[in-house]
mmCIF file of C-alpha atoms and ligand atoms in Angstrom:
data_model
loop_
_atom_site.group_PDB
_atom_site.id
_atom_site.type_symbol
_atom_site.label_atom_id
_atom_site.label_comp_id
_atom_site.label_asym_id
_atom_site.label_seq_id
_atom_site.Cartn_x
_atom_site.Cartn_y
_atom_site.Cartn_z
ATOM 1 C CA UNK A 1 -4.922 -21.277 -21.806
ATOM 2 C CA UNK A 2 -6.985 -20.759 -18.556
ATOM 3 C CA UNK A 3 -6.238 -19.550 -15.528
ATOM 4 C CA UNK A 4 -4.123 -21.300 -13.132
ATOM 5 C CA UNK A 5 -4.657 -22.640 -9.808
ATOM 6 C CA UNK A 6 -5.305 -18.974 -7.705
ATOM 7 C CA UNK A 7 -3.710 -19.550 -4.632
ATOM 8 C CA UNK A 8 -5.227 -17.622 -1.791
ATOM 9 C CA UNK A 9 -3.640 -17.174 0.991
ATOM 10 C CA UNK A 10 -7.194 -15.705 2.802
ATOM 11 C CA UNK A 11 -7.442 -19.453 2.803
ATOM 12 C CA UNK A 12 -4.607 -20.637 3.907
ATOM 13 C CA UNK A 13 -3.933 -17.858 6.913
ATOM 14 C CA UNK A 14 -7.849 -19.012 8.014
ATOM 15 C CA UNK A 15 -6.641 -22.479 8.444
ATOM 16 C CA UNK A 16 -3.372 -21.437 10.131
ATOM 17 C CA UNK A 17 -4.891 -19.185 12.396
ATOM 18 C CA UNK A 18 -7.501 -21.678 13.144
ATOM 19 C CA UNK A 19 -5.135 -23.572 14.642
ATOM 20 C CA UNK A 20 -3.593 -21.491 16.629
ATOM 21 C CA UNK A 21 -7.006 -20.745 18.316
ATOM 22 C CA UNK A 22 -7.581 -24.234 18.820
ATOM 23 C CA UNK A 23 -3.506 -24.722 20.217
ATOM 24 C CA UNK A 24 -4.152 -22.257 22.712
ATOM 25 C CA UNK A 25 -7.185 -23.050 23.939
ATOM 26 C CA UNK A 26 -5.708 -25.134 26.849
ATOM 27 C CA UNK A 27 -2.677 -22.546 27.181
ATOM 28 C CA UNK A 28 -4.074 -20.552 30.687
ATOM 29 C CA UNK A 29 -4.872 -23.445 32.249
ATOM 30 C CA UNK A 30 -1.006 -25.289 31.196
ATOM 31 C CA UNK A 31 1.004 -22.093 31.321
ATOM 32 C CA UNK A 32 -0.918 -20.528 33.201
ATOM 33 C CA UNK A 33 -1.293 -17.514 30.896
ATOM 34 C CA UNK A 34 -1.740 -16.610 26.664
ATOM 35 C CA UNK A 35 0.818 -15.262 24.564
ATOM 36 C CA UNK A 36 1.822 -11.591 25.052
ATOM 37 C CA UNK A 37 2.534 -9.258 21.199
ATOM 38 C CA UNK A 38 3.468 -6.007 21.693
ATOM 39 C CA UNK A 39 3.140 -3.712 18.442
ATOM 40 C CA UNK A 40 4.158 -0.179 18.667
ATOM 41 C CA UNK A 41 3.089 2.426 15.865
ATOM 42 C CA UNK A 42 4.952 5.803 15.832
ATOM 43 C CA UNK A 43 3.125 8.467 13.988
ATOM 44 C CA UNK A 44 0.041 7.970 11.645
ATOM 45 C CA UNK A 45 0.926 7.042 8.493
ATOM 46 C CA UNK A 46 -2.332 5.317 6.985
ATOM 47 C CA UNK A 47 -1.045 2.188 5.565
ATOM 48 C CA UNK A 48 1.041 1.204 8.972
ATOM 49 C CA UNK A 49 -2.074 2.043 10.708
ATOM 50 C CA UNK A 50 -4.048 -0.092 8.918
ATOM 51 C CA UNK A 51 -1.421 -3.100 8.764
ATOM 52 C CA UNK A 52 -1.429 -2.448 12.995
ATOM 53 C CA UNK A 53 -5.710 -2.943 13.239
ATOM 54 C CA UNK A 54 -4.772 -6.439 11.113
ATOM 55 C CA UNK A 55 -2.187 -7.559 13.840
ATOM 56 C CA UNK A 56 -4.719 -6.435 16.940
ATOM 57 C CA UNK A 57 -7.937 -8.029 15.161
ATOM 58 C CA UNK A 58 -5.919 -11.342 14.067
ATOM 59 C CA UNK A 59 -4.683 -11.536 17.453
ATOM 60 C CA UNK A 60 -7.755 -10.786 18.782
ATOM 61 C CA UNK A 61 -9.319 -14.008 16.883
ATOM 62 C CA UNK A 62 -6.808 -16.397 18.118
ATOM 63 C CA UNK A 63 -6.754 -15.600 21.790
ATOM 64 C CA UNK A 64 -2.995 -13.970 22.208
ATOM 65 C CA UNK A 65 -3.262 -10.769 23.890
ATOM 66 C CA UNK A 66 -2.225 -8.360 22.777
ATOM 67 C CA UNK A 67 -1.218 -4.120 24.244
ATOM 68 C CA UNK A 68 -0.799 -1.827 21.253
ATOM 69 C CA UNK A 69 1.313 1.510 21.686
ATOM 70 C CA UNK A 70 0.209 4.285 19.788
ATOM 71 C CA UNK A 71 3.128 7.046 19.679
ATOM 72 C CA UNK A 72 2.953 10.772 18.166
ATOM 73 C CA UNK A 73 5.010 11.150 15.064
ATOM 74 C CA UNK A 74 7.219 13.662 17.387
ATOM 75 C CA UNK A 75 8.100 10.604 19.378
ATOM 76 C CA UNK A 76 12.197 10.710 19.869
ATOM 77 C CA UNK A 77 14.096 7.676 19.455
ATOM 78 C CA UNK A 78 15.585 7.636 23.017
ATOM 79 C CA UNK A 79 11.559 7.686 24.315
ATOM 80 C CA UNK A 80 11.318 4.814 21.705
ATOM 81 C CA UNK A 81 14.520 2.788 22.998
ATOM 82 C CA UNK A 82 13.003 3.547 26.561
ATOM 83 C CA UNK A 83 9.963 2.192 25.412
ATOM 84 C CA UNK A 84 11.358 -0.769 24.106
ATOM 85 C CA UNK A 85 13.807 -1.427 26.950
ATOM 86 C CA UNK A 86 10.561 -1.925 29.739
ATOM 87 C CA UNK A 87 9.102 -4.479 27.057
ATOM 88 C CA UNK A 88 12.458 -6.315 26.819
ATOM 89 C CA UNK A 89 12.093 -6.716 30.633
ATOM 90 C CA UNK A 90 8.654 -7.424 30.660
ATOM 91 C CA UNK A 91 8.425 -11.340 32.067
ATOM 92 C CA UNK A 92 4.948 -11.386 30.343
ATOM 93 C CA UNK A 93 5.719 -10.030 26.984
ATOM 94 C CA UNK A 94 6.753 -12.615 24.862
ATOM 95 C CA UNK A 95 6.975 -10.335 21.236
ATOM 96 C CA UNK A 96 7.598 -6.787 20.193
ATOM 97 C CA UNK A 97 6.841 -5.800 16.863
ATOM 98 C CA UNK A 98 8.118 -1.781 16.045
ATOM 99 C CA UNK A 99 5.700 -1.147 13.124
ATOM 100 C CA UNK A 100 8.467 0.221 10.074
ATOM 101 C CA UNK A 101 8.732 2.577 8.250
ATOM 102 C CA UNK A 102 9.489 4.800 11.371
ATOM 103 C CA UNK A 103 9.429 8.780 10.803
ATOM 104 C CA UNK A 104 12.617 10.595 9.888
ATOM 105 C CA UNK A 105 15.030 11.559 12.770
ATOM 106 C CA UNK A 106 14.691 7.985 13.822
ATOM 107 C CA UNK A 107 17.730 5.244 13.034
ATOM 108 C CA UNK A 108 14.960 2.175 12.471
ATOM 109 C CA UNK A 109 18.299 -0.013 12.394
ATOM 110 C CA UNK A 110 19.097 1.176 16.001
ATOM 111 C CA UNK A 111 15.643 0.503 17.127
ATOM 112 C CA UNK A 112 15.441 -3.404 15.544
ATOM 113 C CA UNK A 113 18.896 -3.724 17.265
ATOM 114 C CA UNK A 114 17.449 -2.281 20.778
ATOM 115 C CA UNK A 115 14.979 -5.322 20.758
ATOM 116 C CA UNK A 116 15.442 -8.635 22.366
ATOM 117 C CA UNK A 117 16.723 -10.997 19.287
ATOM 118 C CA UNK A 118 13.903 -13.676 21.594
ATOM 119 C CA UNK A 119 11.435 -11.119 21.306
ATOM 120 C CA UNK A 120 11.957 -9.991 17.480
ATOM 121 C CA UNK A 121 8.892 -11.552 16.173
ATOM 122 C CA UNK A 122 9.513 -9.861 12.415
ATOM 123 C CA UNK A 123 12.502 -11.719 12.066
ATOM 124 C CA UNK A 124 14.697 -8.277 11.757
ATOM 125 C CA UNK A 125 17.395 -8.799 14.607
ATOM 126 C CA UNK A 126 20.581 -8.642 13.230
ATOM 127 C CA UNK A 127 21.234 -12.538 15.137
ATOM 128 C CA UNK A 128 17.588 -13.473 13.694
ATOM 129 C CA UNK A 129 19.139 -12.194 10.422
ATOM 130 C CA UNK A 130 22.416 -13.859 10.772
ATOM 131 C CA UNK A 131 21.163 -17.157 11.829
ATOM 132 C CA UNK A 132 18.876 -17.160 8.572
ATOM 133 C CA UNK A 133 21.777 -17.272 6.524
ATOM 134 C CA UNK A 134 23.885 -19.434 9.132
ATOM 135 C CA UNK A 135 21.417 -22.454 9.241
ATOM 136 C CA UNK A 136 21.342 -21.616 13.496
ATOM 137 C CA UNK A 137 17.836 -21.444 15.247
ATOM 138 C CA UNK A 138 16.106 -18.036 14.671
ATOM 139 C CA UNK A 139 13.351 -16.162 13.712
ATOM 140 C CA UNK A 140 12.631 -15.950 10.263
ATOM 141 C CA UNK A 141 10.532 -12.955 9.042
ATOM 142 C CA UNK A 142 7.126 -13.441 8.556
ATOM 143 C CA UNK A 143 6.667 -12.088 5.165
ATOM 144 C CA UNK A 144 9.294 -15.001 3.710
ATOM 145 C CA UNK A 145 8.032 -17.205 5.878
ATOM 146 C CA UNK A 146 4.083 -16.901 4.848
ATOM 147 C CA UNK A 147 5.296 -17.624 1.092
ATOM 148 C CA UNK A 148 7.278 -20.711 1.234
ATOM 149 C CA UNK A 149 3.384 -21.756 3.404
ATOM 150 C CA UNK A 150 1.909 -20.583 0.304
ATOM 151 C CA UNK A 151 4.658 -22.430 -1.965
ATOM 152 C CA UNK A 152 4.135 -26.160 -0.167
ATOM 153 C CA UNK A 153 0.505 -25.278 0.266
ATOM 154 C CA UNK A 154 -0.169 -25.406 -3.020
ATOM 155 C CA UNK A 155 2.594 -28.500 -3.837
ATOM 156 C CA UNK A 156 5.292 -27.214 -5.723
ATOM 157 C CA UNK A 157 8.204 -28.934 -5.595
ATOM 158 C CA UNK A 158 11.065 -26.411 -5.640
ATOM 159 C CA UNK A 159 14.299 -28.731 -5.338
ATOM 160 C CA UNK A 160 16.458 -28.144 -8.654
ATOM 161 C CA UNK A 161 13.909 -25.252 -9.657
ATOM 162 C CA UNK A 162 15.101 -22.045 -11.162
ATOM 163 C CA UNK A 163 13.633 -19.621 -9.135
ATOM 164 C CA UNK A 164 13.667 -15.183 -9.326
ATOM 165 C CA UNK A 165 13.294 -13.189 -6.875
ATOM 166 C CA UNK A 166 12.615 -9.373 -7.881
ATOM 167 C CA UNK A 167 13.215 -6.985 -5.217
ATOM 168 C CA UNK A 168 16.424 -7.176 -2.533
ATOM 169 C CA UNK A 169 14.766 -5.846 0.398
ATOM 170 C CA UNK A 170 16.470 -6.945 4.150
ATOM 171 C CA UNK A 171 12.364 -7.814 4.915
ATOM 172 C CA UNK A 172 11.353 -9.320 1.725
ATOM 173 C CA UNK A 173 13.871 -10.198 -1.348
ATOM 174 C CA UNK A 174 16.872 -11.172 0.546
ATOM 175 C CA UNK A 175 15.285 -13.432 3.151
ATOM 176 C CA UNK A 176 12.949 -15.117 0.430
ATOM 177 C CA UNK A 177 15.707 -15.753 -1.931
ATOM 178 C CA UNK A 178 17.737 -17.492 1.066
ATOM 179 C CA UNK A 179 14.597 -19.794 1.992
ATOM 180 C CA UNK A 180 14.575 -20.753 -1.848
ATOM 181 C CA UNK A 181 17.740 -21.871 -1.611
ATOM 182 C CA UNK A 182 17.507 -23.797 1.117
ATOM 183 C CA UNK A 183 14.902 -26.079 -0.434
ATOM 184 C CA UNK A 184 17.368 -26.799 -3.067
ATOM 185 C CA UNK A 185 16.612 -24.121 -5.733
ATOM 186 C CA UNK A 186 18.516 -22.228 -8.107
ATOM 187 C CA UNK A 187 17.826 -18.629 -6.987
ATOM 188 C CA UNK A 188 18.646 -15.372 -9.099
ATOM 189 C CA UNK A 189 17.476 -12.235 -7.169
ATOM 190 C CA UNK A 190 16.812 -9.348 -9.516
ATOM 191 C CA UNK A 191 17.067 -5.440 -9.210
ATOM 192 C CA UNK A 192 16.178 -2.342 -10.388
ATOM 193 C CA UNK A 193 19.136 -1.967 -12.116
ATOM 194 C CA UNK A 194 19.102 -5.259 -13.198
ATOM 195 C CA UNK A 195 19.701 -5.861 -17.722
ATOM 196 C CA UNK A 196 16.710 -7.433 -19.517
ATOM 197 C CA UNK A 197 14.791 -8.456 -16.558
ATOM 198 C CA UNK A 198 12.422 -10.106 -19.001
ATOM 199 C CA UNK A 199 14.798 -12.583 -19.899
ATOM 200 C CA UNK A 200 15.857 -13.642 -16.355
ATOM 201 C CA UNK A 201 11.955 -13.706 -15.539
ATOM 202 C CA UNK A 202 11.273 -15.773 -18.443
ATOM 203 C CA UNK A 203 13.475 -18.562 -17.300
ATOM 204 C CA UNK A 204 11.567 -18.230 -13.812
ATOM 205 C CA UNK A 205 9.784 -21.325 -12.813
ATOM 206 C CA UNK A 206 8.759 -19.855 -9.625
ATOM 207 C CA UNK A 207 8.813 -15.774 -9.860
ATOM 208 C CA UNK A 208 8.522 -13.581 -6.067
ATOM 209 C CA UNK A 209 7.131 -9.857 -7.201
ATOM 210 C CA UNK A 210 8.623 -7.891 -4.403
ATOM 211 C CA UNK A 211 9.537 -4.681 -5.787
ATOM 212 C CA UNK A 212 6.355 -1.692 -4.924
ATOM 213 C CA UNK A 213 5.426 -0.903 -8.178
ATOM 214 C CA UNK A 214 2.211 -1.411 -9.773
ATOM 215 C CA UNK A 215 1.750 -4.166 -12.180
ATOM 216 C CA UNK A 216 5.462 -4.204 -13.167
ATOM 217 C CA UNK A 217 5.278 -7.412 -14.407
ATOM 218 C CA UNK A 218 3.372 -7.980 -17.321
ATOM 219 C CA UNK A 219 2.340 -11.313 -19.451
ATOM 220 C CA UNK A 220 4.991 -11.126 -22.110
ATOM 221 C CA UNK A 221 7.727 -11.520 -18.816
ATOM 222 C CA UNK A 222 7.050 -14.661 -18.224
ATOM 223 C CA UNK A 223 6.406 -18.294 -19.221
ATOM 224 C CA UNK A 224 4.126 -20.972 -19.419
ATOM 225 C CA UNK A 225 3.290 -22.621 -16.306
ATOM 226 C CA UNK A 226 5.359 -20.434 -14.483
ATOM 227 C CA UNK A 227 4.414 -20.010 -9.877
ATOM 228 C CA UNK A 228 4.043 -16.972 -9.581
ATOM 229 C CA UNK A 229 3.937 -15.016 -6.097
ATOM 230 C CA UNK A 230 3.097 -11.541 -5.721
ATOM 231 C CA UNK A 231 4.607 -9.506 -2.603
ATOM 232 C CA UNK A 232 3.163 -6.244 -3.978
ATOM 233 C CA UNK A 233 0.413 -3.980 -2.309
ATOM 234 C CA UNK A 234 -0.147 -0.616 -4.207
ATOM 235 C CA UNK A 235 -2.829 1.657 -5.304
ATOM 236 C CA UNK A 236 -3.276 1.627 -8.817
ATOM 237 C CA UNK A 237 -2.614 5.082 -9.307
ATOM 238 C CA UNK A 238 -6.066 5.379 -11.953
ATOM 239 C CA UNK A 239 -8.517 3.407 -10.552
ATOM 240 C CA UNK A 240 -7.271 3.758 -6.524
ATOM 241 C CA UNK A 241 -7.957 0.337 -5.971
ATOM 242 C CA UNK A 242 -5.108 -2.315 -4.843
ATOM 243 C CA UNK A 243 -3.133 -4.279 -6.938
ATOM 244 C CA UNK A 244 -0.058 -6.141 -6.665
ATOM 245 C CA UNK A 245 3.748 -6.047 -8.233
ATOM 246 C CA UNK A 246 2.212 -8.532 -11.266
ATOM 247 C CA UNK A 247 -0.212 -7.934 -13.627
ATOM 248 C CA UNK A 248 -2.708 -10.094 -12.273
ATOM 249 C CA UNK A 249 -4.863 -10.033 -16.303
ATOM 250 C CA UNK A 250 -1.743 -11.101 -18.610
ATOM 251 C CA UNK A 251 0.123 -13.457 -16.093
ATOM 252 C CA UNK A 252 -2.475 -15.904 -14.420
ATOM 253 C CA UNK A 253 -3.215 -17.172 -18.183
ATOM 254 C CA UNK A 254 0.129 -17.994 -18.738
ATOM 255 C CA UNK A 255 0.371 -19.237 -14.703
ATOM 256 C CA UNK A 256 0.189 -22.367 -12.940
ATOM 257 C CA UNK A 257 -0.252 -21.264 -9.921
ATOM 258 C CA UNK A 258 -0.756 -17.638 -8.698
ATOM 259 C CA UNK A 259 -1.195 -15.065 -5.951
ATOM 260 C CA UNK A 260 -4.013 -12.494 -5.942
ATOM 261 C CA UNK A 261 -3.605 -8.996 -4.556
ATOM 262 C CA UNK A 262 -5.580 -8.314 -2.158
ATOM 263 C CA UNK A 263 -5.757 -12.251 -0.319
ATOM 264 C CA UNK A 264 -2.456 -13.619 -1.403
ATOM 265 C CA UNK A 265 0.634 -12.901 0.575
ATOM 266 C CA UNK A 266 -0.658 -10.334 3.290
ATOM 267 C CA UNK A 267 -2.756 -12.635 4.862
ATOM 268 C CA UNK A 268 -0.163 -15.088 4.994
ATOM 269 C CA UNK A 269 2.674 -12.438 7.095
ATOM 270 C CA UNK A 270 -0.440 -11.834 9.513
ATOM 271 C CA UNK A 271 -0.108 -16.001 10.263
ATOM 272 C CA UNK A 272 2.866 -15.931 10.576
ATOM 273 C CA UNK A 273 3.267 -13.548 12.986
ATOM 274 C CA UNK A 274 0.994 -14.971 15.092
ATOM 275 C CA UNK A 275 2.725 -18.667 14.913
ATOM 276 C CA UNK A 276 6.549 -16.715 16.006
ATOM 277 C CA UNK A 277 4.511 -14.984 18.732
ATOM 278 C CA UNK A 278 3.569 -18.673 20.126
ATOM 279 C CA UNK A 279 6.789 -19.606 19.083
ATOM 280 C CA UNK A 280 8.528 -17.078 21.314
ATOM 281 C CA UNK A 281 6.138 -17.582 24.326
ATOM 282 C CA UNK A 282 6.731 -21.458 24.054
ATOM 283 C CA UNK A 283 10.397 -20.839 23.837
ATOM 284 C CA UNK A 284 10.371 -18.662 27.273
ATOM 285 C CA UNK A 285 8.448 -21.479 28.616
ATOM 286 C CA UNK A 286 10.356 -24.512 27.637
ATOM 287 C CA UNK A 287 13.607 -22.235 29.085
ATOM 288 C CA UNK A 288 11.913 -22.031 32.535
HETATM 289 N N1 GUN B 1 6.085 -2.299 7.676
HETATM 290 C C1 GUN B 1 5.639 -3.186 6.502
HETATM 291 N N2 GUN B 1 5.911 -4.915 6.545
HETATM 292 C C2 GUN B 1 6.088 -4.793 8.012
HETATM 293 C C3 GUN B 1 6.656 -5.858 8.645
HETATM 294 O O1 GUN B 1 6.533 -7.182 8.262
HETATM 295 N N3 GUN B 1 6.948 -5.705 10.226
HETATM 296 C C4 GUN B 1 7.070 -4.446 10.539
HETATM 297 N N4 GUN B 1 7.402 -4.582 11.309
HETATM 298 N N5 GUN B 1 6.664 -3.299 9.889
HETATM 299 C C5 GUN B 1 6.109 -3.454 8.592
#
């Protein structure tokens, strides 16, 4: 079979960003200012630096104000908490994002919990996580939200489908499974201890892979017609090039729809972050 549809997250995120830019055009006149996203980057992890630059560029493109605080790796937890407290208190800051992972010695959970729930544009705060699982108003994490948008864009019907998620992280695997469940898919979550993983993944009509292992899912592990969402961002150990968790060359010929890496889920995460920031701004404005 020929390759199925290659689902471009780049194209969809460009469309979302263009829509946001248009929406924001009259914000200064209507609301007196544009939304404002504060990003905190601690230390000099190269991947995090790249992600943060991507977020800065995207804000600039759509017209969201961005302040990035680059703090040294030696920053203490108290210093970070105090920075977040002042951003929480600042009425002109709508969204706060602390880039993860944080340097050793900083309690990530304590940092996330210290962010005002209404400004938590990552959707990582326990109250937002609880909101997702209890179907209450909440901010949904950007990558899972982006995955669902991609599936919708491709016209994938989820109701009654067998969906398999590989990976059980708080950031991607678990919330994605919940969103699929909310769309009435029958969801299985697999992980490193799953026995005979291939037998489970071959049952999948929709397969989401978020495990951080280069080219882990191979063609023999999927069935003909599967819809594949590859969340992985890895360096190929032999070529050093960017690759996903899915071995594209052997899986794409069997897939009806597949996301590439790069240009798949990654750009969608950023587009959804921008959306979450605009929504945080509008929530505040309508509450006034
Ligand atoms: N590190 C990797 N992905 C993310 C993300 O979505 N948000 C934050 N804050 N840090 C990350």
